[in-house]
Amino acid sequence: MVSVRVFSNVNEVELFVNGNSYGKKRPTDCIANWEVPYQAGKLSAVAYTEARPINEVCCETSSTIDAIKSEKIFEGNDYSLFALEAIDDQQRFVPTSDHQLSIYVENGEVIGLANGNPIDQDAYSVENISLFQGKALAIIRGKEANIQIKTIIQK
């Protein structure tokens, strides 16, 4: 059994696992809780106001890491920030990945890497970083608009 917690300010929330309903609940202090048997697949929560569905949030079980997606999330005059995310072969985020990455940059220079792990005790490096909950951050110096990040996944 796994605990599923939904945060919402609506009248009712209904939980679905692979299309099967686990019932509607009224959130207490904006929280609704379920205990459901674990199943790989799709988990969704539907929010209701006055018995009318108004929103749905879904997530799917991912498989093993297939690649690293890099997205420029900030571009300044001299520095850019790139969010790095582990993805599977279906382009789904893999939140359980803690793989080690080696970072190479074209047309720029890595000046910092971070992963947000509060207990990470690895030696600081501008070449290698471990993912934390499937994510990391690269800070790149370079004025080129097209900085490419290549990653090598070390398993």
Protein backbone atom coordinates (compact mmCIF):
# COMPACT_ATOMS: atom_id res chain seq x y z
CA MET A 1 0.00 0.00 0.00
CA VAL A 2 1.16 3.55 -0.72
CA SER A 3 -0.04 6.83 0.68
CA VAL A 4 -1.36 9.39 -1.80
CA ARG A 5 -1.91 12.94 -0.61
CA VAL A 6 -3.73 15.56 -2.69
CA PHE A 7 -3.66 19.25 -1.82
CA SER A 8 -6.72 21.17 -2.96
CA ASN A 9 -9.12 23.90 -1.90
CA VAL A 10 -12.17 22.45 -3.70
CA ASN A 11 -15.26 20.68 -2.31
CA GLU A 12 -14.25 17.17 -3.38
CA VAL A 13 -11.35 15.32 -4.97
CA GLU A 14 -11.53 11.91 -6.67
CA LEU A 15 -8.45 9.71 -7.03
CA PHE A 16 -7.91 7.36 -9.98
CA VAL A 17 -5.22 4.71 -10.44
CA ASN A 18 -5.07 3.41 -14.02
CA GLY A 19 -8.62 4.64 -14.59
CA ASN A 20 -10.07 2.93 -11.48
CA SER A 21 -11.65 5.25 -8.94
CA TYR A 22 -10.61 5.05 -5.29
CA GLY A 23 -13.43 7.32 -4.28
CA LYS A 24 -14.11 10.97 -3.64
CA LYS A 25 -13.00 12.74 -0.48
CA ARG A 26 -13.61 16.16 0.98
CA PRO A 27 -10.28 17.83 1.73
CA THR A 28 -9.71 18.78 5.39
CA ASP A 29 -7.45 21.80 5.74
CA CYS A 30 -6.89 21.51 1.94
CA ILE A 31 -5.61 17.89 2.23
CA ALA A 32 -7.18 14.60 1.11
CA ASN A 33 -5.43 11.27 1.82
CA TRP A 34 -5.79 7.77 0.36
CA GLU A 35 -4.06 4.43 0.94
CA VAL A 36 -4.01 2.50 -2.34
CA PRO A 37 -2.20 -0.60 -3.61
CA TYR A 38 0.85 0.33 -5.68
CA GLN A 39 0.44 -0.13 -9.42
CA ALA A 40 2.67 1.18 -12.18
CA GLY A 41 0.78 3.39 -14.61
CA LYS A 42 -1.26 6.57 -14.39
CA LEU A 43 -2.32 8.34 -11.20
CA SER A 44 -4.82 11.17 -11.51
CA ALA A 45 -6.81 13.41 -9.18
CA VAL A 46 -9.95 15.20 -10.32
CA ALA A 47 -11.11 18.31 -8.45
CA TYR A 48 -14.85 18.96 -8.11
CA THR A 49 -16.78 22.07 -7.17
CA GLU A 50 -20.51 21.57 -6.65
CA ALA A 51 -20.26 18.05 -8.18
CA ARG A 52 -18.76 19.50 -11.38
CA PRO A 53 -15.19 18.54 -12.42
CA ILE A 54 -13.06 21.67 -12.73
CA ASN A 55 -9.48 20.38 -12.91
CA GLU A 56 -7.44 17.20 -13.29
CA VAL A 57 -3.80 16.52 -12.47
CA CYS A 58 -2.05 13.36 -13.72
CA CYS A 59 1.32 11.69 -13.43
CA GLU A 60 2.66 8.48 -14.91
CA THR A 61 5.17 5.97 -13.68
CA SER A 62 8.44 6.37 -15.53
CA SER A 63 10.83 3.64 -16.54
CA THR A 64 14.63 3.74 -16.36
CA ILE A 65 16.68 6.77 -17.39
CA ASP A 66 17.28 7.04 -21.12
CA ALA A 67 18.63 10.59 -21.52
CA ILE A 68 19.13 13.96 -19.88
CA LYS A 69 16.95 16.86 -20.95
CA SER A 70 18.59 20.28 -20.63
CA GLU A 71 16.54 23.46 -20.65
CA LYS A 72 17.83 27.02 -20.44
CA ILE A 73 15.86 28.57 -17.59
CA PHE A 74 17.74 31.88 -17.32
CA GLU A 75 19.90 33.88 -19.69
CA GLY A 76 21.84 36.86 -18.43
CA ASN A 77 24.55 39.01 -20.00
CA ASP A 78 27.37 36.66 -19.04
CA TYR A 79 25.78 33.57 -17.47
CA SER A 80 23.00 31.13 -18.24
CA LEU A 81 21.31 28.53 -16.04
CA PHE A 82 20.37 25.13 -17.41
CA ALA A 83 17.97 22.76 -15.66
CA LEU A 84 18.99 19.12 -16.18
CA GLU A 85 16.35 16.38 -15.85
CA ALA A 86 16.50 12.62 -16.23
CA ILE A 87 13.94 11.33 -18.74
CA ASP A 88 12.93 7.87 -19.90
CA ASP A 89 12.38 6.59 -23.44
CA GLN A 90 8.85 8.06 -23.43
CA GLN A 91 10.14 11.54 -22.44
CA ARG A 92 8.72 11.15 -18.90
CA PHE A 93 10.61 12.61 -15.96
CA VAL A 94 12.46 9.99 -13.83
CA PRO A 95 12.32 11.35 -10.24
CA THR A 96 14.21 8.39 -8.74
CA SER A 97 17.39 8.91 -10.78
CA ASP A 98 20.59 9.64 -8.88
CA HIS A 99 22.95 8.93 -11.79
CA GLN A 100 26.33 10.64 -12.05
CA LEU A 101 26.66 13.03 -15.00
CA SER A 102 29.75 14.33 -16.75
CA ILE A 103 29.09 17.74 -18.26
CA TYR A 104 30.68 19.12 -21.44
CA VAL A 105 29.79 22.50 -22.90
CA GLU A 106 30.34 23.88 -26.38
CA ASN A 107 30.82 27.64 -26.81
CA GLY A 108 31.06 28.28 -23.11
CA GLU A 109 32.43 27.21 -19.75
CA VAL A 110 30.83 25.42 -16.82
CA ILE A 111 31.32 27.61 -13.74
CA GLY A 112 29.02 25.78 -11.35
CA LEU A 113 26.98 22.62 -10.86
CA ALA A 114 24.37 21.97 -8.18
CA ASN A 115 21.80 19.34 -7.37
CA GLY A 116 19.94 20.61 -4.29
CA ASN A 117 20.84 17.56 -2.20
CA PRO A 118 21.31 18.86 1.36
CA ILE A 119 23.48 15.88 2.35
CA ASP A 120 25.62 15.67 -0.80
CA GLN A 121 29.23 15.24 0.35
CA ASP A 122 30.84 14.75 -3.06
CA ALA A 123 33.86 16.95 -3.76
CA TYR A 124 32.88 20.12 -5.62
CA SER A 125 33.41 19.75 -9.35
CA VAL A 126 32.59 21.68 -12.52
CA GLU A 127 32.76 18.47 -14.55
CA ASN A 128 30.66 15.91 -12.63
CA ILE A 129 27.42 16.03 -10.67
CA SER A 130 25.00 13.43 -9.30
CA LEU A 131 21.34 13.95 -9.98
CA PHE A 132 19.16 14.46 -6.91
CA GLN A 133 15.58 13.31 -7.34
CA GLY A 134 16.24 13.28 -11.07
CA LYS A 135 17.47 16.88 -11.33
CA ALA A 136 20.57 19.07 -11.38
CA LEU A 137 21.53 22.61 -12.39
CA ALA A 138 24.41 23.88 -14.54
CA ILE A 139 25.66 27.48 -14.50
CA ILE A 140 27.36 28.32 -17.78
CA ARG A 141 29.50 31.32 -18.72
CA GLY A 142 29.40 32.33 -22.36
CA LYS A 143 27.81 35.00 -24.48
CA GLU A 144 26.90 32.62 -27.30
CA ALA A 145 23.14 32.27 -27.60
CA ASN A 146 23.42 28.60 -28.50
CA ILE A 147 25.27 26.92 -25.67
CA GLN A 148 24.85 23.15 -25.93
CA ILE A 149 25.22 20.85 -22.97
CA LYS A 150 26.29 17.29 -23.63
CA THR A 151 25.90 14.82 -20.84
CA ILE A 152 27.37 11.37 -20.37
CA ILE A 153 25.41 9.17 -18.01
CA GLN A 154 27.61 7.07 -15.79
CA LYS A 155 25.73 4.05 -14.44
